[in-house]
Tab-separated table of C-alpha atoms and ligand atoms in Angstrom:
chain	number	residue	atom	x	y	z
A	1	MET	CA	113.656	65.237	86.717
A	2	GLU	CA	111.145	63.898	84.239
A	3	LEU	CA	108.924	66.870	84.917
A	4	TRP	CA	111.427	69.411	83.587
A	5	PRO	CA	111.022	68.706	79.905
A	6	GLY	CA	107.302	69.163	80.420
A	7	ILE	CA	107.651	72.696	81.763
A	8	TRP	CA	108.777	74.255	78.477
A	9	PRO	CA	105.559	73.691	76.572
A	10	VAL	CA	103.673	75.184	79.535
A	11	LEU	CA	105.931	78.231	79.558
A	12	LEU	CA	105.567	78.563	75.820
A	13	LEU	CA	101.806	78.349	76.145
A	14	LEU	CA	101.836	81.005	78.851
A	15	PHE	CA	104.027	83.211	76.712
A	16	LEU	CA	101.698	82.856	73.720
A	17	LEU	CA	98.735	83.540	75.948
A	18	LEU	CA	100.356	86.732	77.183
A	19	LEU	CA	101.274	87.669	73.649
A	20	PHE	CA	97.634	87.445	72.762
A	21	LEU	CA	96.214	88.776	76.030
A	22	LEU	CA	98.300	91.912	76.423
A	23	PRO	CA	97.497	93.463	73.045
A	24	THR	CA	93.855	92.447	73.461
A	25	LEU	CA	93.712	94.175	76.818
A	26	TRP	CA	95.604	97.163	75.421
A	27	PHE	CA	93.114	97.650	72.607
A	28	CYS	CA	89.933	96.620	74.401
A	29	SER	CA	90.307	97.903	77.911
A	30	PRO	CA	91.075	101.579	78.555
A	31	SER	CA	91.808	100.726	82.199
A	32	ALA	CA	94.379	98.129	81.200
A	33	LYS	CA	95.910	100.623	78.818
A	34	TYR	CA	96.092	103.154	81.640
A	35	PHE	CA	97.719	100.598	83.876
A	36	PHE	CA	100.297	99.545	81.285
A	37	LYS	CA	101.163	103.116	80.451
A	38	MET	CA	101.638	104.127	84.055
A	39	ALA	CA	103.569	100.969	84.866
A	40	PHE	CA	105.869	101.623	81.936
A	41	TYR	CA	106.205	105.281	82.924
A	42	ASN	CA	107.373	104.403	86.412
A	43	GLY	CA	109.425	101.433	85.276
A	44	TRP	CA	111.162	103.427	82.585
A	45	ILE	CA	112.018	106.198	85.043
A	46	LEU	CA	113.396	103.643	87.475
A	47	PHE	CA	115.483	102.163	84.662
A	48	LEU	CA	116.762	105.565	83.510
A	49	ALA	CA	117.638	106.353	87.092
A	50	VAL	CA	119.807	103.235	87.245
A	51	LEU	CA	121.717	104.597	84.254
A	52	ALA	CA	121.866	108.109	85.683
A	53	ILE	CA	123.137	107.179	89.144
A	54	PRO	CA	126.745	106.321	88.245
A	55	VAL	CA	127.040	109.422	86.082
A	56	CYS	CA	125.631	111.677	88.810
A	57	ALA	CA	127.631	109.952	91.533
A	58	VAL	CA	130.856	111.292	90.020
A	59	ARG	CA	129.901	114.754	91.277
A	60	GLY	CA	128.171	113.537	94.417
A	61	ARG	CA	125.012	115.321	95.583
A	62	ASN	CA	125.014	118.354	93.339
A	63	VAL	CA	122.306	120.534	91.782
A	64	GLU	CA	124.173	120.396	88.476
A	65	ASN	CA	123.210	116.719	88.281
A	66	MET	CA	119.639	117.854	87.669
A	67	LYS	CA	120.747	118.750	84.128
A	68	ILE	CA	121.640	115.116	83.550
A	69	LEU	CA	118.276	113.885	84.813
A	70	ARG	CA	116.523	116.510	82.772
A	71	LEU	CA	118.282	115.497	79.563
A	72	MET	CA	117.562	111.846	80.239
A	73	LEU	CA	113.879	112.447	80.841
A	74	LEU	CA	113.098	114.808	77.974
A	75	HIS	CA	112.344	112.048	75.460
A	76	ILE	CA	109.531	110.486	77.500
A	77	LYS	CA	106.947	112.839	76.071
A	78	TYR	CA	107.594	111.360	72.620
A	79	LEU	CA	106.988	107.843	73.891
A	80	TYR	CA	103.562	108.983	75.041
A	81	GLY	CA	102.748	111.251	72.116
A	82	ILE	CA	102.533	114.191	74.444
A	83	ARG	CA	103.423	117.522	72.989
A	84	VAL	CA	104.594	120.074	75.457
A	85	GLU	CA	104.360	123.702	74.640
A	86	VAL	CA	106.083	126.268	76.756
A	87	ARG	CA	104.790	129.786	76.818
A	88	GLY	CA	106.376	132.811	78.355
A	89	ALA	CA	109.745	131.262	79.149
A	90	HIS	CA	111.122	134.776	79.136
A	91	HIS	CA	109.357	135.405	82.432
A	92	PHE	CA	112.054	133.568	84.270
A	93	PRO	CA	114.346	136.135	85.813
A	94	PRO	CA	117.606	135.713	83.921
A	95	SER	CA	120.154	135.024	86.587
A	96	GLN	CA	119.172	135.142	90.183
A	97	PRO	CA	117.621	132.857	92.750
A	98	TYR	CA	113.839	132.571	92.861
A	99	VAL	CA	111.050	130.281	93.936
A	100	VAL	CA	108.928	128.587	91.284
A	101	VAL	CA	105.403	127.653	92.323
A	102	SER	CA	103.367	125.347	90.155
A	103	ASN	CA	100.169	123.306	90.145
A	104	HIS	CA	100.557	119.576	90.705
A	105	GLN	CA	98.208	117.203	88.904
A	106	SER	CA	100.027	113.904	88.697
A	107	SER	CA	103.424	112.325	88.336
A	108	LEU	CA	103.210	113.277	84.646
A	109	ASP	CA	104.040	116.812	85.809
A	110	LEU	CA	107.600	115.628	85.656
A	111	LEU	CA	107.407	115.927	81.862
A	112	GLY	CA	106.322	119.552	81.868
A	113	MET	CA	108.681	120.301	84.686
A	114	MET	CA	111.690	118.930	82.842
A	115	GLU	CA	110.735	120.961	79.799
A	116	VAL	CA	110.989	124.285	81.589
A	117	LEU	CA	113.290	123.512	84.475
A	118	PRO	CA	115.750	126.386	84.771
A	119	GLY	CA	119.420	125.807	85.513
A	120	ARG	CA	120.366	125.151	89.128
A	121	CYS	CA	116.745	124.560	90.090
A	122	VAL	CA	115.766	121.864	92.553
A	123	PRO	CA	112.293	120.651	93.417
A	124	ILE	CA	110.986	120.195	96.926
A	125	ALA	CA	109.557	116.712	97.270
A	126	LYS	CA	107.876	114.573	99.864
A	127	ARG	CA	110.290	112.421	101.815
A	128	GLU	CA	108.643	109.223	100.622
A	129	LEU	CA	110.107	109.764	97.156
A	130	LEU	CA	113.529	109.180	98.614
A	131	TRP	CA	112.545	105.533	99.073
A	132	ALA	CA	111.419	105.086	95.453
A	133	GLY	CA	114.399	102.891	94.662
A	134	SER	CA	116.788	104.139	91.997
A	135	ALA	CA	114.583	107.181	91.312
A	136	GLY	CA	114.911	108.274	94.944
A	137	LEU	CA	118.675	107.963	94.834
A	138	ALA	CA	118.875	109.850	91.535
A	139	CYS	CA	116.732	112.627	93.002
A	140	TRP	CA	118.966	112.805	96.059
A	141	LEU	CA	122.090	113.016	93.897
A	142	ALA	CA	120.496	115.840	91.929
A	143	GLY	CA	119.895	117.838	95.083
A	144	VAL	CA	116.108	117.377	95.377
A	145	ILE	CA	115.066	118.695	98.769
A	146	PHE	CA	113.060	116.217	100.775
A	147	ILE	CA	110.589	117.259	103.434
A	148	ASP	CA	108.543	115.286	105.891
A	149	ARG	CA	105.082	116.713	105.452
A	150	LYS	CA	103.866	115.162	108.676
A	151	ARG	CA	106.457	117.017	110.729
A	152	THR	CA	105.796	120.672	110.076
A	153	GLY	CA	108.589	121.819	112.397
A	154	ASP	CA	111.195	119.716	110.617
A	155	ALA	CA	109.882	120.763	107.213
A	156	ILE	CA	110.115	124.414	108.243
A	157	SER	CA	113.717	124.056	109.360
A	158	VAL	CA	114.591	122.356	106.077
A	159	MET	CA	112.896	125.208	104.222
A	160	SER	CA	114.787	127.780	106.286
A	161	GLU	CA	118.070	126.124	105.368
A	162	VAL	CA	116.914	126.198	101.777
A	163	ALA	CA	116.323	129.934	102.070
A	164	GLN	CA	119.994	130.321	102.977
A	165	THR	CA	121.135	128.008	100.214
A	166	LEU	CA	119.105	129.949	97.674
A	167	LEU	CA	121.295	132.935	98.217
A	168	THR	CA	124.651	131.472	99.124
A	169	GLN	CA	124.699	128.810	96.410
A	170	ASP	CA	122.644	130.614	93.814
A	171	VAL	CA	119.942	128.006	93.390
A	172	ARG	CA	116.297	128.135	92.448
A	173	VAL	CA	113.652	126.075	94.125
A	174	TRP	CA	110.541	124.519	92.612
A	175	VAL	CA	107.652	124.057	95.015
A	176	PHE	CA	104.257	122.509	94.447
A	177	PRO	CA	102.467	124.673	96.973
A	178	GLU	CA	99.320	122.534	96.951
A	179	GLY	CA	101.532	120.036	98.761
A	180	THR	CA	100.009	117.019	97.024
A	181	ARG	CA	98.711	115.893	93.652
A	182	ASN	CA	95.392	117.361	92.697
A	183	HIS	CA	93.591	116.592	89.510
A	184	ASN	CA	90.148	118.034	90.100
A	185	GLY	CA	90.465	120.996	87.761
A	186	SER	CA	90.912	123.553	90.473
A	187	MET	CA	93.625	124.297	92.990
A	188	LEU	CA	93.873	123.186	96.599
A	189	PRO	CA	94.600	125.837	99.196
A	190	PHE	CA	98.265	126.616	99.131
A	191	LYS	CA	100.679	125.568	101.836
A	192	ARG	CA	102.656	128.487	103.069
A	193	GLY	CA	106.238	127.228	102.869
A	194	ALA	CA	107.015	128.509	99.369
A	195	PHE	CA	105.963	132.012	100.308
A	196	HIS	CA	107.880	132.017	103.569
A	197	LEU	CA	110.862	130.829	101.603
A	198	ALA	CA	110.620	133.649	99.075
A	199	VAL	CA	110.186	136.278	101.748
A	200	GLN	CA	112.972	134.906	103.923
A	201	ALA	CA	115.377	134.837	101.003
A	202	GLN	CA	113.892	137.990	99.501
A	203	VAL	CA	113.597	136.466	96.069
A	204	PRO	CA	110.837	136.602	93.447
A	205	ILE	CA	108.121	133.998	93.050
A	206	VAL	CA	107.656	132.729	89.517
A	207	PRO	CA	104.311	130.993	89.013
A	208	ILE	CA	104.019	128.280	86.406
A	209	VAL	CA	100.729	126.760	85.412
A	210	MET	CA	100.526	123.430	83.658
A	211	SER	CA	97.345	122.974	81.690
A	212	SER	CA	94.816	120.325	82.593
A	213	TYR	CA	95.514	116.730	81.520
A	214	GLN	CA	91.800	115.977	81.620
A	215	ASP	CA	91.640	115.479	77.851
A	216	PHE	CA	93.995	112.575	77.809
A	217	TYR	CA	94.605	111.482	81.373
A	218	CYS	CA	92.406	110.854	84.379
A	219	LYS	CA	93.527	108.705	87.258
A	220	LYS	CA	90.045	108.312	88.689
A	221	GLU	CA	88.631	107.046	85.403
A	222	ARG	CA	91.778	105.032	84.671
A	223	ARG	CA	92.063	106.819	81.360
A	224	PHE	CA	95.275	107.541	79.505
A	225	THR	CA	94.502	107.821	75.819
A	226	SER	CA	96.936	107.807	72.981
A	227	ALA	CA	97.646	109.955	69.921
A	228	GLY	CA	96.178	113.293	69.281
A	229	PHE	CA	96.508	114.765	72.708
A	230	LEU	CA	98.767	117.328	74.023
A	231	LYS	CA	99.971	118.549	77.291
A	232	THR	CA	100.721	122.186	77.385
A	233	SER	CA	103.033	123.576	79.942
A	234	PRO	CA	102.599	127.267	79.795
A	235	LEU	CA	104.430	129.588	82.015
A	236	ASP	CA	101.782	131.747	83.442
A	237	PRO	CA	102.097	134.982	81.576
A	238	PRO	CA	101.683	137.506	84.333
A	239	PRO	CA	104.645	136.978	86.105
A	240	CYS	CA	107.212	137.479	88.488
A	241	HIS	CA	105.861	138.728	91.705
A	242	HIS	CA	108.782	140.370	93.203
A	243	LEU	CA	108.640	140.438	96.922
A	244	SER	CA	109.746	143.848	97.788
A	245	LEU	CA	109.405	145.073	101.306
A	246	ARG	CA	110.693	148.498	100.445
A	247	ASP	CA	109.141	149.518	97.170
A	248	PRO	CA	106.124	151.785	97.232
A	249	PRO	CA	102.952	149.711	97.207
A	250	LEU	CA	101.265	149.085	93.904
A	251	ALA	CA	98.000	147.365	93.176
A	252	PRO	CA	99.280	144.339	91.359
A	253	TRP	CA	96.473	142.036	92.296
A	254	THR	CA	93.805	144.098	90.634
A	255	ASP	CA	95.887	144.065	87.483
A	256	ILE	CA	96.155	140.338	87.559
A	257	SER	CA	92.524	139.732	88.410
A	258	SER	CA	91.449	141.757	85.399
A	259	ARG	CA	93.393	139.287	83.291
A	260	ARG	CA	91.611	136.282	84.689
A	261	ASN	CA	89.275	135.585	81.828
A	262	GLU	CA	91.763	135.882	79.095
A	263	SER	CA	92.061	133.927	75.887
A	264	PRO	CA	89.856	130.865	75.571
A	265	PRO	CA	91.482	127.531	74.792
A	266	LYS	CA	92.915	127.556	71.305
A	267	ARG	CA	93.083	124.706	68.879
A	268	LEU	CA	95.954	125.348	66.576
A	269	HIS	CA	95.626	122.222	64.514
A	270	GLY	CA	92.307	121.296	63.049
A	271	SER	CA	92.387	117.528	62.907
A	272	SER	CA	91.592	115.646	66.056
A	273	LEU	CA	94.594	113.461	65.414
A	274	ASP	CA	96.890	116.421	65.356
A	275	PRO	CA	98.390	117.498	68.596
A	276	MET	CA	96.156	120.087	70.116
A	277	ILE	CA	97.202	123.132	71.957
A	278	LEU	CA	94.963	123.274	74.917
A	279	LEU	CA	95.718	126.092	77.166
A	280	ASP	CA	93.451	125.631	80.077
A	281	SER	CA	92.506	129.156	80.876
A	282	LYS	CA	90.315	128.099	83.769
A	283	LEU	CA	93.155	126.417	85.524
A	284	GLN	CA	95.387	129.337	84.784
A	285	ALA	CA	92.804	131.646	86.249
A	286	ALA	CA	92.456	129.405	89.280
A	287	GLY	CA	96.216	129.408	89.691
A	288	LYS	CA	96.416	133.135	89.570
A	289	LYS	CA	93.515	133.507	91.925
A	290	ARG	CA	95.119	131.160	94.386
A	291	LEU	CA	98.363	132.997	94.087
A	292	MET	CA	96.575	136.215	94.712
A	293	GLU	CA	94.979	134.758	97.780
A	294	ALA	CA	98.010	132.955	99.049
A	295	ILE	CA	100.781	135.419	98.595
A	296	PRO	CA	99.295	138.207	100.679
A	297	LEU	CA	98.484	135.598	103.334
A	298	SER	CA	102.150	135.136	103.898
A	299	HIS	CA	102.213	138.601	105.425
A	300	ASN	CA	100.456	137.216	108.404
A	301	PHE	CA	102.797	134.480	109.370
A	302	SER	CA	104.559	134.626	112.619
A	303	SER	CA	108.306	134.688	112.570
A	304	SER	CA	110.630	133.861	115.401
A	305	SER	CA	112.737	136.852	114.473
A	306	PRO	CA	111.003	140.062	115.583
A	307	SER	CA	112.884	142.191	113.089
A	308	LYS	CA	111.812	139.962	110.247
A	309	SER	CA	108.232	139.723	111.329
A	310	SER	CA	107.926	143.475	111.676
A	311	LEU	CA	109.259	143.830	108.178
A	312	LEU	CA	106.668	141.429	106.937
A	313	VAL	CA	103.638	143.021	108.488
A	314	PRO	CA	102.418	145.556	105.981
A	315	SER	CA	101.063	148.881	107.088
A	316	LYS	CA	97.309	149.059	107.118
A	317	GLY	CA	95.691	148.150	103.820
A	318	VAL	CA	98.964	148.215	102.003
A	319	SER	CA	100.398	145.337	100.088
A	320	THR	CA	104.108	145.032	100.451
A	321	PHE	CA	104.210	142.832	97.405
A	322	THR	CA	104.816	144.546	94.158
A	323	CYS	CA	104.437	143.009	90.791
A	324	THR	CA	107.409	144.033	88.806
A	325	HIS	CA	106.446	142.406	85.590
A	326	LEU	CA	103.164	141.999	83.831
A	327	HIS	CA	102.999	140.481	80.394
B	1	3VV	C1	117.087	110.061	84.594
B	1	3VV	C2	116.169	109.443	85.546
B	1	3VV	C3	115.844	110.197	86.752
B	1	3VV	C4	114.865	109.568	87.569
B	1	3VV	C5	114.468	110.261	88.832
B	1	3VV	C6	113.283	111.120	88.694
B	1	3VV	C7	113.799	112.480	88.744
B	1	3VV	C8	112.983	113.515	88.812
B	1	3VV	C9	113.669	114.766	89.211
B	1	3VV	C10	113.085	115.554	89.937
B	1	3VV	C11	111.705	115.369	90.269
B	1	3VV	C12	111.288	115.663	91.570
B	1	3VV	C13	109.826	115.671	91.533
B	1	3VV	C14	109.341	116.135	92.745
B	1	3VV	C15	107.888	116.185	92.769
B	1	3VV	C16	107.433	115.931	94.110
B	1	3VV	C17	106.237	116.678	94.441
B	1	3VV	C18	105.895	116.515	95.876
B	1	3VV	O1	106.446	115.714	96.553
B	1	3VV	S1	104.657	117.544	96.457
B	1	3VV	C19	104.763	117.269	98.176
B	1	3VV	C20	105.846	118.032	98.853
B	1	3VV	N1	105.729	119.449	98.699
B	1	3VV	C21	105.120	120.241	99.598
B	1	3VV	O2	104.623	119.800	100.600
B	1	3VV	C22	105.065	121.707	99.331
B	1	3VV	C23	105.833	122.417	100.337
B	1	3VV	N2	105.109	122.398	101.626
B	1	3VV	C24	105.113	123.469	102.416
B	1	3VV	O3	105.693	124.431	102.025
B	1	3VV	C25	104.371	123.440	103.718
B	1	3VV	O4	104.044	124.763	104.036
B	1	3VV	C26	105.139	122.821	104.918
B	1	3VV	C27	105.479	121.367	104.607
B	1	3VV	C28	106.395	123.591	105.209
B	1	3VV	C29	104.200	122.859	106.156
B	1	3VV	O5	102.990	122.342	105.770
B	1	3VV	P1	101.689	122.222	106.710
B	1	3VV	O6	100.860	121.122	106.181
B	1	3VV	O7	102.080	122.070	108.130
B	1	3VV	O8	100.792	123.530	106.486
B	1	3VV	P2	101.071	125.115	106.387
B	1	3VV	O9	99.776	125.756	106.646
B	1	3VV	O10	101.695	125.445	105.090
B	1	3VV	O11	102.102	125.467	107.538
B	1	3VV	C30	101.777	125.388	108.925
B	1	3VV	C31	102.315	126.610	109.633
B	1	3VV	O12	103.717	126.720	109.470
B	1	3VV	C32	104.056	127.987	108.914
B	1	3VV	N3	105.197	127.842	108.046
B	1	3VV	C33	105.286	127.085	106.937
B	1	3VV	N4	106.495	127.212	106.403
B	1	3VV	C34	107.185	128.059	107.163
B	1	3VV	C35	108.514	128.590	107.103
B	1	3VV	N5	109.365	128.225	106.134
B	1	3VV	N6	108.892	129.442	108.066
B	1	3VV	C36	108.053	129.821	109.058
B	1	3VV	N7	106.795	129.341	109.158
B	1	3VV	C37	106.367	128.487	108.232
B	1	3VV	C38	102.792	128.415	108.170
B	1	3VV	O13	102.725	129.806	107.969
B	1	3VV	C39	101.709	127.889	109.062
B	1	3VV	O14	101.534	128.761	110.146
B	1	3VV	P3	100.287	129.815	110.189
B	1	3VV	O15	99.053	129.001	110.068
B	1	3VV	O16	100.506	130.724	108.994
B	1	3VV	O17	100.488	130.507	111.492
B	2	NKO	C1	111.163	100.602	95.223
B	2	NKO	C2	110.377	100.839	94.008
B	2	NKO	C3	109.384	101.950	94.108
B	2	NKO	C4	108.740	102.189	92.799
B	2	NKO	C5	108.113	103.505	92.701
B	2	NKO	C6	108.173	104.036	91.308
B	2	NKO	C7	108.699	105.410	91.291
B	2	NKO	C8	108.940	105.939	89.932
B	2	NKO	C9	109.531	107.289	89.967
B	2	NKO	C10	108.637	108.318	89.487
B	2	NKO	C11	109.184	109.666	89.767
B	2	NKO	C12	108.141	110.639	89.500
B	2	NKO	C13	108.304	111.893	90.282
B	2	NKO	C14	106.995	112.543	90.558
B	2	NKO	C15	106.635	112.375	91.971
B	2	NKO	C16	105.271	112.735	92.329
B	2	NKO	O1	104.464	113.225	91.595
B	2	NKO	O2	105.055	112.474	93.613
B	2	NKO	C17	103.798	112.705	94.136
B	2	NKO	C18	103.894	113.754	95.187
B	2	NKO	O3	104.252	114.879	94.543
B	2	NKO	C19	102.634	114.038	95.925
B	2	NKO	O4	102.280	112.898	96.498
B	2	NKO	P1	100.787	112.611	97.018
B	2	NKO	O5	100.584	113.417	98.268
B	2	NKO	O6	100.787	111.138	97.248
B	2	NKO	O7	99.841	113.042	95.918
């Protein structure tokens, strides 16, 4: 009993110590700053999810709930001083189902994603996210599609169901075809699911490239700097690759490859403290290149349905994919 009064000064001392230590770490240690920022990022999302769950639960699991999550997440970029610029939003087909494919650098992609997320669009996510507490539940309520990456067969059947849903319920799907986060400046080989999905549902693929975070964020170096940086989330200008199995073959890939070395990064504001527009043309080029490599590969997949697979095998040297829209 006598000990209790003594605990308050200790707690007060600890509190003062923290009050001194945290700002010191914040200003002196970039790693600590990185840690705090990421911890707050995750914590804040978990907190927002707690608020979102009851609102979303009214409708049950419903893709329309994604609008609520989107609105609730849009402010986070301001907390981090990240400016998001969207380019080429008009490349989204106006009102039809399609598959979005995008590069995946880190969980910060959520910010760019929310900025451009079209209506009735649900991401495909690894199953583990479902267990991320309130965030997992919020994702489930918003119709996020979960796949078990270790069980290819199961993942394929989920994707096949999604192909049906795309058409019957008029939804769009967002896939990170690298299948995991990748922050090395290039793109990992693409997984095939997104392309199967688009062909099965006969819908266009809309590629989106998010510029490199390297300038302000690097997980390996534990670096997450403040002020004066920008994240750009451009929609890749050359655009919707319509999967047409009937149209006469064109040579879309040569068109796109000639655009690979387009505009160098631009700095629109002079001062280093101003937000910078940094359109990472290399990553864009890598994205396009990968798309070029990956999309035709999906011709070669085997399908259990003979009629489908014969449709998908192009005649010799002919691409069945036509690019309906180039910027
Ligand atoms: C207000 C507060 C709110 C708070 C809450 C926060 C809210 C936020 C809201 C929302 C945010 C959500 C954020 C989500 C972000 C998450 C990101 C991630 O989790 S990224 C990881 C998961 N994504 C993927 O993995 C990509 C999709 N993966 C695939 O498509 C793969 O292809 C997969 C899993 C289906 C199979 O992967 P394999 O590793 O086995 O490799 P393969 O080579 O692609 O496939 C193997 C064989 O299967 C065939 N195959 C694949 N898919 C097929 C299909 N659909 N039909 C037939 N065959 C198929 C392929 O052709 C291949 O066969 P052959 O080698 O070609 O013969
Ligand atoms: C129970 C408490 C668990 C706490 C976990 C904190 C979770 C905070 C929610 C953050 C939601 C952010 C959504 C982005 C998800 C993301 O980026 O996932 C990574 C996967 O794409 C790829 O995973 P990997 O293969 O591991 O790179």
